[in-house]
Short mmCIF file of C-alpha atoms and ligand atoms in Angstrom, two decimals:
data_model
loop_
_atom_site.label_atom_id
_atom_site.label_comp_id
_atom_site.label_asym_id
_atom_site.label_seq_id
_atom_site.Cartn_x
_atom_site.Cartn_y
_atom_site.Cartn_z
CA UNK A 1 113.82 76.45 63.76
CA UNK A 2 116.43 74.85 65.95
CA UNK A 3 114.19 71.77 65.22
CA UNK A 4 114.65 72.28 61.55
CA UNK A 5 111.26 71.06 60.56
CA UNK A 6 109.98 74.43 58.59
CA UNK A 7 106.71 75.13 57.58
CA UNK A 8 107.77 77.26 54.74
CA UNK A 9 111.18 78.60 53.36
CA UNK A 10 111.88 74.00 53.37
CA UNK A 11 113.85 74.80 49.96
CA UNK A 12 116.23 77.21 50.85
CA UNK A 13 120.16 76.44 51.72
CA UNK A 14 120.78 76.36 55.24
CA UNK A 15 122.54 79.71 55.58
CA UNK A 16 118.98 81.17 53.69
CA UNK A 17 116.81 79.06 55.98
CA UNK A 18 118.80 80.54 58.90
CA UNK A 19 117.95 84.24 57.61
CA UNK A 20 114.85 83.03 56.59
CA UNK A 21 113.73 82.22 59.81
CA UNK A 22 115.43 84.95 61.89
CA UNK A 23 112.95 87.06 59.87
CA UNK A 24 110.15 85.05 59.84
CA UNK A 25 110.17 82.83 62.65
CA UNK A 26 108.84 79.21 61.21
CA UNK A 27 106.33 77.01 62.01
CA UNK A 28 107.05 73.82 63.36
CA UNK A 29 105.16 70.47 63.43
CA UNK A 30 102.06 70.93 65.88
CA UNK A 31 102.26 74.55 66.23
CA UNK A 32 99.32 76.96 65.12
CA UNK A 33 99.17 77.99 60.87
CA UNK A 34 101.01 81.54 61.32
CA UNK A 35 100.89 84.54 59.72
CA UNK A 36 104.03 86.62 59.86
CA UNK A 37 103.26 89.79 57.95
CA UNK A 38 104.93 91.39 55.59
CA UNK A 39 107.64 93.45 57.16
CA UNK A 40 110.31 91.92 59.68
CA UNK A 41 109.62 92.95 63.48
CA UNK A 42 106.29 94.58 63.01
CA UNK A 43 104.34 91.48 61.29
CA UNK A 44 100.59 91.73 60.77
CA UNK A 45 100.64 94.80 63.08
CA UNK A 46 99.62 97.36 61.13
CA UNK A 47 96.83 95.33 59.45
CA UNK A 48 95.75 94.07 63.12
CA UNK A 49 95.84 97.72 64.45
CA UNK A 50 93.42 99.28 61.04
CA UNK A 51 90.71 97.12 62.11
CA UNK A 52 91.30 94.16 64.41
CA UNK A 53 87.58 92.25 64.00
CA UNK A 54 88.20 92.29 60.26
CA UNK A 55 91.57 91.09 60.41
CA UNK A 56 91.14 88.24 62.79
CA UNK A 57 87.69 87.34 61.15
CA UNK A 58 89.39 86.84 57.72
CA UNK A 59 92.38 85.07 59.56
CA UNK A 60 89.53 82.77 61.48
CA UNK A 61 88.28 82.00 57.70
CA UNK A 62 91.57 81.15 56.37
CA UNK A 63 93.29 79.34 59.01
CA UNK A 64 90.60 78.42 61.64
CA UNK A 65 89.90 78.53 64.57
CA UNK A 66 93.45 78.94 66.32
CA UNK A 67 96.37 80.82 64.58
CA UNK A 68 99.63 82.72 65.23
CA UNK A 69 100.06 86.32 64.12
CA UNK A 70 103.35 87.85 64.46
CA UNK A 71 102.84 91.57 66.39
CA UNK A 72 105.45 94.09 66.81
CA UNK A 73 108.10 91.09 67.72
CA UNK A 74 105.29 89.00 69.51
CA UNK A 75 104.03 85.52 68.30
CA UNK A 76 100.44 85.81 69.78
CA UNK A 77 98.13 82.69 69.24
CA UNK A 78 94.55 84.16 68.52
CA UNK A 79 91.99 81.20 70.18
CA UNK A 80 88.81 82.60 68.24
CA UNK A 81 86.45 79.65 69.83
CA UNK A 82 84.34 80.80 72.20
CA UNK A 83 83.87 76.97 73.25
CA UNK A 84 87.71 76.60 73.82
CA UNK A 85 88.07 79.74 76.26
CA UNK A 86 87.10 77.30 78.93
CA UNK A 87 89.85 74.92 78.09
CA UNK A 88 92.58 78.01 78.13
CA UNK A 89 91.47 78.91 81.70
CA UNK A 90 92.12 75.44 82.54
CA UNK A 91 95.84 75.47 81.57
CA UNK A 92 96.55 78.10 83.82
CA UNK A 93 99.53 76.62 85.50
CA UNK A 94 101.27 77.26 82.06
CA UNK A 95 100.60 81.21 81.76
CA UNK A 96 102.25 83.96 83.63
CA UNK A 97 98.86 85.94 83.70
CA UNK A 98 100.53 89.14 85.57
CA UNK A 99 103.80 89.75 83.57
CA UNK A 100 102.54 91.46 80.63
CA UNK A 101 100.33 93.71 82.97
CA UNK A 102 103.13 94.50 85.27
CA UNK A 103 105.38 95.52 82.84
CA UNK A 104 102.54 97.74 81.32
CA UNK A 105 101.54 99.48 84.45
CA UNK A 106 105.48 99.84 85.16
CA UNK A 107 105.83 101.44 81.64
CA UNK A 108 102.84 103.49 81.77
CA UNK A 109 102.44 104.84 84.87
CA UNK A 110 106.73 105.52 85.61
CA UNK A 111 106.73 102.96 88.81
CA UNK A 112 109.38 100.14 89.24
CA UNK A 113 108.20 96.95 88.62
CA UNK A 114 105.23 95.87 91.35
CA UNK A 115 105.89 92.10 90.69
CA UNK A 116 107.09 90.74 93.79
CA UNK A 117 109.27 87.99 92.00
CA UNK A 118 111.33 91.17 91.03
CA UNK A 119 111.72 92.03 94.76
CA UNK A 120 110.76 95.70 95.13
CA UNK A 121 107.47 94.98 97.13
CA UNK A 122 106.17 92.01 98.82
CA UNK A 123 102.71 93.15 98.25
CA UNK A 124 100.45 90.71 96.49
CA UNK A 125 98.43 93.09 94.52
CA UNK A 126 96.05 90.86 93.19
CA UNK A 127 94.57 90.25 96.84
CA UNK A 128 94.58 93.73 97.90
CA UNK A 129 92.29 94.33 95.02
CA UNK A 130 89.54 91.59 95.89
CA UNK A 131 89.87 92.83 99.40
CA UNK A 132 89.15 96.50 98.76
CA UNK A 133 86.99 96.35 96.03
CA UNK A 134 84.46 93.26 96.72
CA UNK A 135 82.97 91.94 99.99
CA UNK A 136 82.06 94.53 102.47
CA UNK A 137 84.61 97.44 100.78
CA UNK A 138 82.10 97.09 98.15
CA UNK A 139 79.15 98.50 100.43
CA UNK A 140 81.56 101.57 101.26
CA UNK A 141 82.45 102.37 98.32
CA UNK A 142 78.69 102.06 96.61
CA UNK A 143 77.61 104.47 99.20
CA UNK A 144 80.25 106.80 99.10
CA UNK A 145 79.58 106.76 95.16
CA UNK A 146 75.97 107.51 95.54
CA UNK A 147 76.36 110.80 97.90
CA UNK A 148 78.84 111.71 95.51
CA UNK A 149 77.15 111.83 92.45
CA UNK A 150 74.56 113.65 94.45
CA UNK A 151 76.88 115.70 95.01
CA UNK A 152 78.06 116.85 91.95
CA UNK A 153 74.46 116.45 90.09
CA UNK A 154 72.17 118.52 92.46
CA UNK A 155 72.00 121.97 93.26
CA UNK A 156 73.70 124.01 94.12
CA UNK A 157 76.31 123.02 91.74
CA UNK A 158 73.65 123.27 88.88
CA UNK A 159 72.43 126.65 90.33
CA UNK A 160 68.99 126.96 91.26
CA UNK A 161 68.54 129.95 89.22
CA UNK A 162 69.23 127.88 86.18
CA UNK A 163 66.96 124.75 87.15
CA UNK A 164 64.28 125.77 84.94
CA UNK A 165 66.09 125.99 81.57
CA UNK A 166 67.64 123.80 79.27
CA UNK A 167 71.69 122.96 79.55
CA UNK A 168 73.01 121.93 76.62
CA UNK A 169 75.99 119.66 76.80
CA UNK A 170 78.50 116.91 74.96
CA UNK A 171 76.77 114.11 76.35
CA UNK A 172 80.71 112.12 76.39
CA UNK A 173 81.41 115.30 77.89
CA UNK A 174 79.20 115.31 80.71
CA UNK A 175 79.62 111.43 81.58
CA UNK A 176 82.91 112.08 81.74
CA UNK A 177 82.88 115.09 83.79
CA UNK A 178 80.16 113.77 86.70
CA UNK A 179 81.85 110.03 86.81
CA UNK A 180 85.48 111.82 86.87
CA UNK A 181 84.71 113.91 89.77
CA UNK A 182 81.83 111.64 91.68
CA UNK A 183 84.33 108.41 91.30
CA UNK A 184 87.66 110.21 92.22
CA UNK A 185 86.18 111.88 95.35
CA UNK A 186 85.48 108.20 96.00
CA UNK A 187 88.48 106.50 95.56
CA UNK A 188 90.30 109.38 97.25
CA UNK A 189 87.81 111.26 99.76
CA UNK A 190 87.13 115.10 100.07
CA UNK A 191 89.58 117.51 101.10
CA UNK A 192 87.67 118.94 103.97
CA UNK A 193 90.22 121.95 104.33
CA UNK A 194 89.71 123.53 101.25
CA UNK A 195 86.05 123.19 100.18
CA UNK A 196 85.50 125.50 98.15
CA UNK A 197 88.72 124.94 95.95
CA UNK A 198 87.90 121.50 95.54
CA UNK A 199 85.62 121.70 92.24
CA UNK A 200 88.85 123.74 90.64
CA UNK A 201 91.29 120.99 92.11
CA UNK A 202 89.12 117.94 90.87
CA UNK A 203 88.48 119.83 87.22
CA UNK A 204 92.44 120.70 87.18
CA UNK A 205 92.83 116.53 87.71
CA UNK A 206 90.34 115.68 84.93
CA UNK A 207 92.01 117.54 82.25
CA UNK A 208 95.28 116.25 83.26
CA UNK A 209 94.10 112.66 83.33
CA UNK A 210 92.29 113.21 79.62
CA UNK A 211 95.77 114.63 78.65
CA UNK A 212 97.34 111.74 80.10
CA UNK A 213 94.92 108.67 78.72
CA UNK A 214 94.93 110.11 75.34
CA UNK A 215 98.85 109.08 75.01
CA UNK A 216 97.78 105.63 76.87
CA UNK A 217 97.93 103.68 73.11
CA UNK A 218 101.25 104.59 72.32
CA UNK A 219 102.47 103.83 76.25
CA UNK A 220 100.82 100.58 75.71
CA UNK A 221 103.10 100.16 72.50
CA UNK A 222 106.36 100.81 74.01
CA UNK A 223 106.88 104.52 73.18
CA UNK A 224 108.32 106.50 75.96
CA UNK A 225 106.60 108.94 77.70
CA UNK A 226 109.42 111.39 77.39
CA UNK A 227 108.48 111.56 73.96
CA UNK A 228 104.94 113.54 74.82
CA UNK A 229 106.12 116.81 77.18
CA UNK A 230 102.48 117.66 78.01
CA UNK A 231 101.14 114.01 78.71
CA UNK A 232 104.16 113.50 80.99
CA UNK A 233 103.68 116.95 83.11
CA UNK A 234 99.92 115.55 83.40
CA UNK A 235 100.88 112.66 84.75
CA UNK A 236 103.70 113.86 87.07
CA UNK A 237 101.07 116.30 88.48
CA UNK A 238 98.38 113.58 88.41
CA UNK A 239 100.81 112.11 90.69
CA UNK A 240 101.38 114.52 92.78
CA UNK A 241 98.46 115.15 94.15
CA UNK A 242 98.07 111.20 95.28
CA UNK A 243 101.29 111.68 97.44
CA UNK A 244 100.84 110.64 101.18
CA UNK A 245 101.33 113.84 102.06
CA UNK A 246 98.53 114.94 100.09
CA UNK A 247 96.04 112.34 100.73
CA UNK A 248 96.40 112.68 104.54
CA UNK A 249 94.53 116.30 104.22
CA UNK A 250 91.43 114.28 102.45
CA UNK A 251 88.39 112.34 104.59
CA UNK A 252 86.70 109.16 103.55
CA UNK A 253 89.26 107.82 101.57
CA UNK A 254 88.47 104.24 100.15
CA UNK A 255 89.84 101.42 101.36
CA UNK A 256 91.48 99.94 98.18
CA UNK A 257 93.57 103.36 98.72
CA UNK A 258 94.07 103.07 102.72
CA UNK A 259 95.33 99.64 102.55
CA UNK A 260 98.09 100.46 100.38
CA UNK A 261 99.33 103.66 101.60
CA UNK A 262 99.67 102.10 105.34
CA UNK A 263 100.42 98.70 103.90
CA UNK A 264 102.74 96.51 106.28
CA UNK A 265 105.46 96.15 103.54
CA UNK A 266 108.67 96.47 104.93
CA UNK A 267 110.41 95.08 102.11
CA UNK A 268 109.00 98.47 99.84
CA UNK A 269 111.53 100.02 98.35
CA UNK A 270 109.21 102.60 96.96
CA UNK A 271 109.65 106.23 97.94
CA UNK A 272 106.48 108.36 98.32
CA UNK A 273 106.24 109.44 94.53
CA UNK A 274 106.18 106.06 93.34
CA UNK A 275 103.77 104.72 95.52
CA UNK A 276 101.94 107.84 94.35
CA UNK A 277 102.45 106.22 90.63
CA UNK A 278 100.85 102.84 91.66
CA UNK A 279 97.89 104.88 93.05
CA UNK A 280 97.59 106.90 89.39
CA UNK A 281 97.23 103.54 87.91
CA UNK A 282 94.28 102.40 90.08
CA UNK A 283 92.47 105.82 89.22
CA UNK A 284 92.94 104.81 85.54
CA UNK A 285 92.06 101.33 85.84
CA UNK A 286 88.84 102.78 88.11
CA UNK A 287 88.27 105.86 85.18
CA UNK A 288 89.60 104.37 81.94
CA UNK A 289 86.67 102.12 81.12
CA UNK A 290 84.08 103.50 83.57
CA UNK A 291 84.09 106.85 81.92
CA UNK A 292 83.12 105.69 78.33
CA UNK A 293 80.76 102.73 79.28
CA UNK A 294 78.83 105.49 81.36
CA UNK A 295 78.43 107.65 77.91
CA UNK A 296 77.41 104.57 76.05
CA UNK A 297 74.67 103.46 78.35
CA UNK A 298 73.01 106.96 78.44
CA UNK A 299 73.39 107.17 74.88
CA UNK A 300 71.69 103.88 73.80
CA UNK A 301 68.82 104.49 76.20
CA UNK A 302 67.90 108.08 75.05
CA UNK A 303 68.11 106.96 71.78
CA UNK A 304 65.70 103.97 71.94
CA UNK A 305 62.01 105.39 73.66
CA UNK A 306 61.11 101.79 74.50
CA UNK A 307 64.41 101.18 76.60
CA UNK A 308 64.04 104.75 78.32
CA UNK A 309 60.19 104.31 79.50
CA UNK A 310 61.16 100.57 80.63
CA UNK A 311 64.38 101.93 82.84
CA UNK A 312 62.48 104.87 83.99
CA UNK A 313 59.65 102.48 85.58
CA UNK A 314 62.35 100.35 87.00
CA UNK A 315 63.87 103.37 88.67
CA UNK A 316 60.48 104.92 89.84
CA UNK A 317 59.60 101.53 91.36
CA UNK A 318 62.94 100.89 93.04
CA UNK A 319 62.77 104.15 94.80
CA UNK A 320 59.33 103.74 95.84
CA UNK A 321 59.96 100.06 97.08
CA UNK A 322 62.53 101.82 99.26
CA UNK A 323 60.16 104.45 100.62
CA UNK A 324 62.34 107.50 99.11
CA UNK A 325 61.36 110.33 97.08
CA UNK A 326 63.48 112.70 94.68
CA UNK A 327 64.25 115.98 96.06
CA UNK A 328 66.51 118.37 95.32
CA UNK A 329 67.76 119.75 98.74
CA UNK A 330 66.16 117.26 100.93
CA UNK A 331 68.27 113.85 101.70
CA UNK A 332 70.30 112.26 98.54
CA UNK A 333 68.77 108.79 97.98
CA UNK A 334 70.42 105.83 98.92
CA UNK A 335 69.61 102.19 98.03
CA UNK A 336 71.51 99.02 99.21
CA UNK A 337 73.41 96.68 97.18
CA UNK A 338 70.60 94.04 97.56
CA UNK A 339 68.36 97.11 96.33
CA UNK A 340 70.41 97.97 93.09
CA UNK A 341 71.24 94.44 92.15
CA UNK A 342 67.54 93.85 91.50
CA UNK A 343 67.15 95.84 88.61
CA UNK A 344 67.33 93.45 85.73
CA UNK A 345 66.35 95.99 83.17
CA UNK A 346 68.99 98.55 84.22
CA UNK A 347 71.53 95.32 83.92
CA UNK A 348 70.34 94.60 80.69
CA UNK A 349 71.23 97.83 79.19
CA UNK A 350 74.26 98.24 80.86
CA UNK A 351 75.48 94.95 79.32
CA UNK A 352 74.47 95.27 75.90
CA UNK A 353 75.89 98.88 75.90
CA UNK A 354 79.43 97.33 76.98
CA UNK A 355 78.39 94.65 74.63
CA UNK A 356 78.46 97.15 71.72
CA UNK A 357 81.52 98.73 72.99
CA UNK A 358 84.17 96.40 74.41
CA UNK A 359 87.53 95.95 72.73
CA UNK A 360 89.30 94.02 75.01
CA UNK A 361 92.10 91.64 74.73
CA UNK A 362 92.77 88.63 77.03
CA UNK A 363 96.61 88.23 77.09
CA UNK A 364 98.38 85.31 78.94
CA UNK A 365 102.32 84.84 78.78
CA UNK A 366 103.86 81.13 78.26
CA UNK A 367 106.05 80.23 80.80
CA UNK A 368 107.34 77.66 79.48
CA UNK A 369 107.03 75.59 76.10
CA UNK A 370 103.37 73.28 76.57
CA UNK A 371 100.88 71.36 74.31
CA UNK A 372 97.53 73.77 74.57
CA UNK A 373 94.88 70.67 74.14
CA UNK A 374 91.87 72.36 72.29
CA UNK A 375 88.00 71.27 71.33
CA UNK A 376 89.54 71.14 67.75
CA UNK A 377 92.94 69.76 68.56
CA UNK A 378 96.30 69.91 70.48
CA UNK A 379 99.21 72.90 69.84
CA UNK A 380 102.21 73.26 70.92
CA UNK A 381 103.01 76.61 72.49
CA UNK A 382 106.71 78.04 72.67
CA UNK A 383 108.07 79.90 75.94
CA UNK A 384 107.10 83.45 75.96
CA UNK A 385 104.48 83.22 73.16
CA UNK A 386 101.02 84.86 73.87
CA UNK A 387 98.21 83.17 73.87
CA UNK A 388 95.18 85.72 73.50
CA UNK A 389 91.06 86.10 73.66
CA UNK A 390 89.35 88.66 71.53
CA UNK A 391 86.15 88.64 73.26
CA UNK A 392 84.55 91.36 71.02
CA UNK A 393 84.74 87.95 68.05
CA UNK A 394 82.00 86.33 69.92
CA UNK A 395 80.04 89.59 71.12
CA UNK A 396 79.17 90.75 67.51
CA UNK A 397 78.63 87.17 66.46
CA UNK A 398 75.35 87.07 64.42
CA UNK A 399 75.14 83.32 65.55
CA UNK A 400 75.22 83.89 69.13
CA UNK A 401 73.82 87.85 69.14
CA UNK A 402 71.15 88.04 65.61
CA UNK A 403 71.65 91.54 64.39
CA UNK A 404 74.65 91.95 66.82
CA UNK A 405 75.31 95.79 65.56
CA UNK A 406 71.74 96.80 66.83
CA UNK A 407 71.57 97.83 70.69
CA UNK A 408 68.46 95.69 72.27
CA UNK A 409 68.32 96.99 75.68
CA UNK A 410 66.70 93.86 76.89
CA UNK A 411 68.70 91.54 75.03
CA UNK A 412 69.58 90.37 78.36
CA UNK A 413 66.39 89.51 79.49
CA UNK A 414 64.19 86.56 79.56
CA UNK A 415 60.54 86.66 78.43
CA UNK A 416 59.50 86.83 82.28
CA UNK A 417 62.06 90.03 82.80
CA UNK A 418 64.66 87.96 84.61
CA UNK A 419 68.07 88.11 83.68
CA UNK A 420 68.80 86.16 80.70
CA UNK A 421 72.09 84.01 81.05
CA UNK A 422 71.63 81.19 78.45
CA UNK A 423 73.13 81.81 75.16
CA UNK A 424 73.82 79.56 72.11
CA UNK A 425 76.28 79.24 69.30
CA UNK A 426 75.45 76.38 66.71
CA UNK A 427 72.48 75.13 69.26
CA UNK A 428 75.14 74.89 71.71
CA UNK A 429 75.25 76.70 75.13
CA UNK A 430 78.12 78.80 75.72
CA UNK A 431 79.74 79.06 79.11
CA UNK A 432 81.32 82.38 78.18
CA UNK A 433 79.19 84.68 76.19
CA UNK A 434 79.88 88.44 77.69
CA UNK A 435 83.32 89.50 78.83
CA UNK A 436 83.90 93.09 78.83
CA UNK A 437 85.77 92.51 82.17
CA UNK A 438 88.07 90.22 81.08
CA UNK A 439 88.40 86.36 82.55
CA UNK A 440 90.20 83.93 84.31
CA UNK A 441 92.56 84.89 86.99
CA UNK A 442 92.80 88.95 85.13
CA UNK A 443 88.96 89.44 85.19
CA UNK A 444 88.57 92.82 86.37
CA UNK A 445 88.09 93.07 90.35
CA UNK A 446 86.24 96.23 90.33
CA UNK A 447 83.34 94.87 87.83
CA UNK A 448 80.72 94.88 90.46
CA UNK A 449 81.66 98.54 91.60
CA UNK A 450 81.48 99.45 87.86
CA UNK A 451 78.60 98.26 87.62
CA UNK A 452 76.90 99.74 90.72
CA UNK A 453 78.14 102.92 89.61
CA UNK A 454 76.70 103.08 86.18
CA UNK A 455 73.70 101.70 87.64
CA UNK A 456 73.48 104.84 90.23
CA UNK A 457 74.19 107.23 87.35
CA UNK A 458 71.29 106.32 85.34
CA UNK A 459 69.11 105.86 88.02
CA UNK A 460 70.15 109.37 89.04
CA UNK A 461 70.08 110.90 85.61
CA UNK A 462 66.25 109.56 84.94
CA UNK A 463 65.46 110.47 88.33
CA UNK A 464 66.09 114.24 88.45
CA UNK A 465 66.86 114.82 84.96
CA UNK A 466 64.29 115.59 82.15
CA UNK A 467 67.36 114.67 79.07
CA UNK A 468 66.80 115.10 74.71
CA UNK A 469 68.64 114.56 72.27
CA UNK A 470 69.84 117.65 70.22
CA UNK A 471 68.75 115.99 66.99
CA UNK A 472 66.76 113.08 67.44
CA UNK A 473 67.86 111.15 64.49
CA UNK A 474 71.77 111.73 65.23
CA UNK A 475 73.73 108.70 64.08
CA UNK A 476 75.72 105.90 66.66
CA UNK A 477 78.96 107.74 66.97
CA UNK A 478 81.52 104.83 65.73
CA UNK A 479 84.12 103.27 68.05
CA UNK A 480 87.39 104.91 68.26
CA UNK A 481 89.80 101.90 67.24
CA UNK A 482 92.80 103.44 68.32
CA UNK A 483 92.01 102.18 71.75
CA UNK A 484 91.08 98.65 70.80
CA UNK A 485 92.56 96.22 73.80
CA UNK A 486 92.27 98.65 76.08
CA UNK A 487 88.62 98.10 77.39
CA UNK A 488 85.80 99.95 76.44
CA UNK A 489 86.00 102.22 73.07
CA UNK A 490 84.65 106.01 73.70
CA UNK A 491 83.00 107.29 70.58
CA UNK A 492 85.08 109.46 68.20
CA UNK A 493 82.62 112.17 68.22
CA UNK A 494 80.83 113.65 70.90
CA UNK A 495 76.84 113.71 70.97
CA UNK A 496 74.99 117.16 72.07
CA UNK A 497 72.19 116.42 74.46
CA UNK A 498 70.03 119.00 76.99
CA UNK A 499 68.46 118.48 80.30
CA UNK A 500 67.27 120.39 82.94
CA UNK A 501 66.00 119.27 86.34
CA UNK A 502 62.37 117.58 86.71
CA UNK A 503 59.62 119.55 88.45
C1 HEM B 1 83.03 99.32 82.54
C2 HEM B 1 84.11 99.73 83.61
C3 HEM B 1 85.01 98.65 83.85
C4 HEM B 1 85.97 97.78 82.97
C5 HEM B 1 84.90 97.42 81.09
C6 HEM B 1 87.07 96.94 83.13
C7 HEM B 1 87.74 96.23 82.72
C8 HEM B 1 88.78 95.57 82.86
C9 HEM B 1 89.52 94.24 82.14
C10 HEM B 1 89.08 93.77 80.97
C11 HEM B 1 90.25 93.64 83.27
C12 HEM B 1 91.40 93.04 82.64
C13 HEM B 1 92.93 93.62 81.97
C14 HEM B 1 93.45 92.12 82.02
O1 HEM B 1 93.11 91.33 81.13
O2 HEM B 1 95.00 92.10 82.09
C15 HEM B 1 90.60 95.12 84.37
C16 HEM B 1 91.59 94.70 85.37
C17 HEM B 1 91.19 95.89 86.28
N1 HEM B 1 90.16 96.46 86.86
FE1 HEM B 1 88.63 96.62 85.33
N2 HEM B 1 86.96 97.56 84.59
C18 HEM B 1 86.12 98.10 84.71
C19 HEM B 1 86.02 99.40 86.09
C20 HEM B 1 86.70 98.90 87.06
C21 HEM B 1 86.90 100.22 88.04
C22 HEM B 1 85.66 100.77 88.68
C23 HEM B 1 87.66 99.24 89.08
C24 HEM B 1 88.03 100.00 90.30
C25 HEM B 1 87.48 100.70 91.08
C26 HEM B 1 88.70 98.34 88.33
C27 HEM B 1 89.84 98.21 88.55
C28 HEM B 1 90.37 97.03 88.24
C29 HEM B 1 92.00 97.20 88.44
C30 HEM B 1 92.61 97.32 89.86
C31 HEM B 1 92.27 95.78 87.30
C32 HEM B 1 93.63 95.33 87.27
C33 HEM B 1 93.55 93.77 88.09
C34 HEM B 1 95.06 92.88 88.21
O3 HEM B 1 95.80 93.25 87.56
O4 HEM B 1 94.72 91.85 88.84
N3 HEM B 1 87.79 98.08 87.07
N4 HEM B 1 89.38 95.51 84.33
#
């Protein structure tokens, strides 16, 4: 409004124009079309929150491929044309990729800013993540996860006296329990001094994690954690267990954590509790998406007899080729990264399950005023505005994925059974067609490990257990929309299934 070029309210007097602008932020020439919403400050947040996919589809029909929405005082420019995603990435120098993430992390986990420019630490967390979640480090993580999954799944945990009978459980609770326990042990190692108390310790952590994670959307929205007494207590207890003095008692801690425990960061002003809270942030990043994603992989596969048959056959062959046999008492199964990477059916199942359940929001904050040059035109963006991609729009686009709401286990396979990587929109090949792990500089550094651990879980479930849905005709549960923007959405209700050890 400083430039005085108004898109709406232009017939008002100067004073009224100013008021109009304070409440409604006016569009300048060259900026994307603006939806201010009806409520000052809140803007369109309620409509967006109620059904983001429908809201964005409606706005796309109304305004075209790029438009601005006011959301809780922020101006968010949505780019909805997947052919423009690449161009947005190329404007990287104008974006602050981390500002938003650093701020959310500090708010949610209760540590001070980890942005080196704020002077509390010199650690380049992005580098640490890449170094300790990929390359050589990925080998040890993957090995440890396979061992821990079998520690959780095999007898005596599932008592031998019970091994002939069916056990009925909610499938989401089951996946949550197994993946949380194995994942926690993989990141933070085992306490060798108190082995018998290990399970109780992890289950306490699991309950605290659930309680804390439930209010995560509220924390991201800026509501202080003090408003939620139980979740606040749960967070403090989770962090307490991750203090240096407690981690020191554990063996086989992942490099992701040890690198940060013994970081040579002389400028760090973080005390032990605050460091523990940054470990908690990693626990959350490693679990919050993986737990529901694992559920969707298992649920969709069990519901599709063809998927189940083909996947089980792929697993059988992989074990045969590696010369290993399933046994409850003998050596745990172990597969190398190369063997895991050569399982295209499981890869396709995982991709399809994530395509259907992912609702992440890729956000970048503008560092300065600049012009965004896209395929469909050039648009002026103001400093501190947000540019957002919402990949669910492309994941559920019928042009790209026919019958987008149907789970097709082989959607990401070619006719020759190899991974399919060519997807088209209007006859043109897409570079970006699958984005549950984000994009550009905020691409998830744990994505390779995440796929390995879900694959390992499926391999073990298909090998060790017979499984059946209690209601073979059960409908697919809806996605929990309250977590839109955070990644993989959990189901709104659990689905009962039964399992027993195979003979
Ligand atoms: C299905 C599982 C997973 C999904 C869908 C997923 C998705 C994502 C997405 C979308 C982001 C970027 C968020 C943004 O745009 O700011 C992200 C960031 C991150 N993820 Fe994952 N993730 C998964 C599993 C994991 C695992 C297993 C780990 C670690 C063990 C992990 C570690 C991280 C970390 C550390 C970040 C922050 C990166 C940074 O700020 O530089 N993720 N993840």
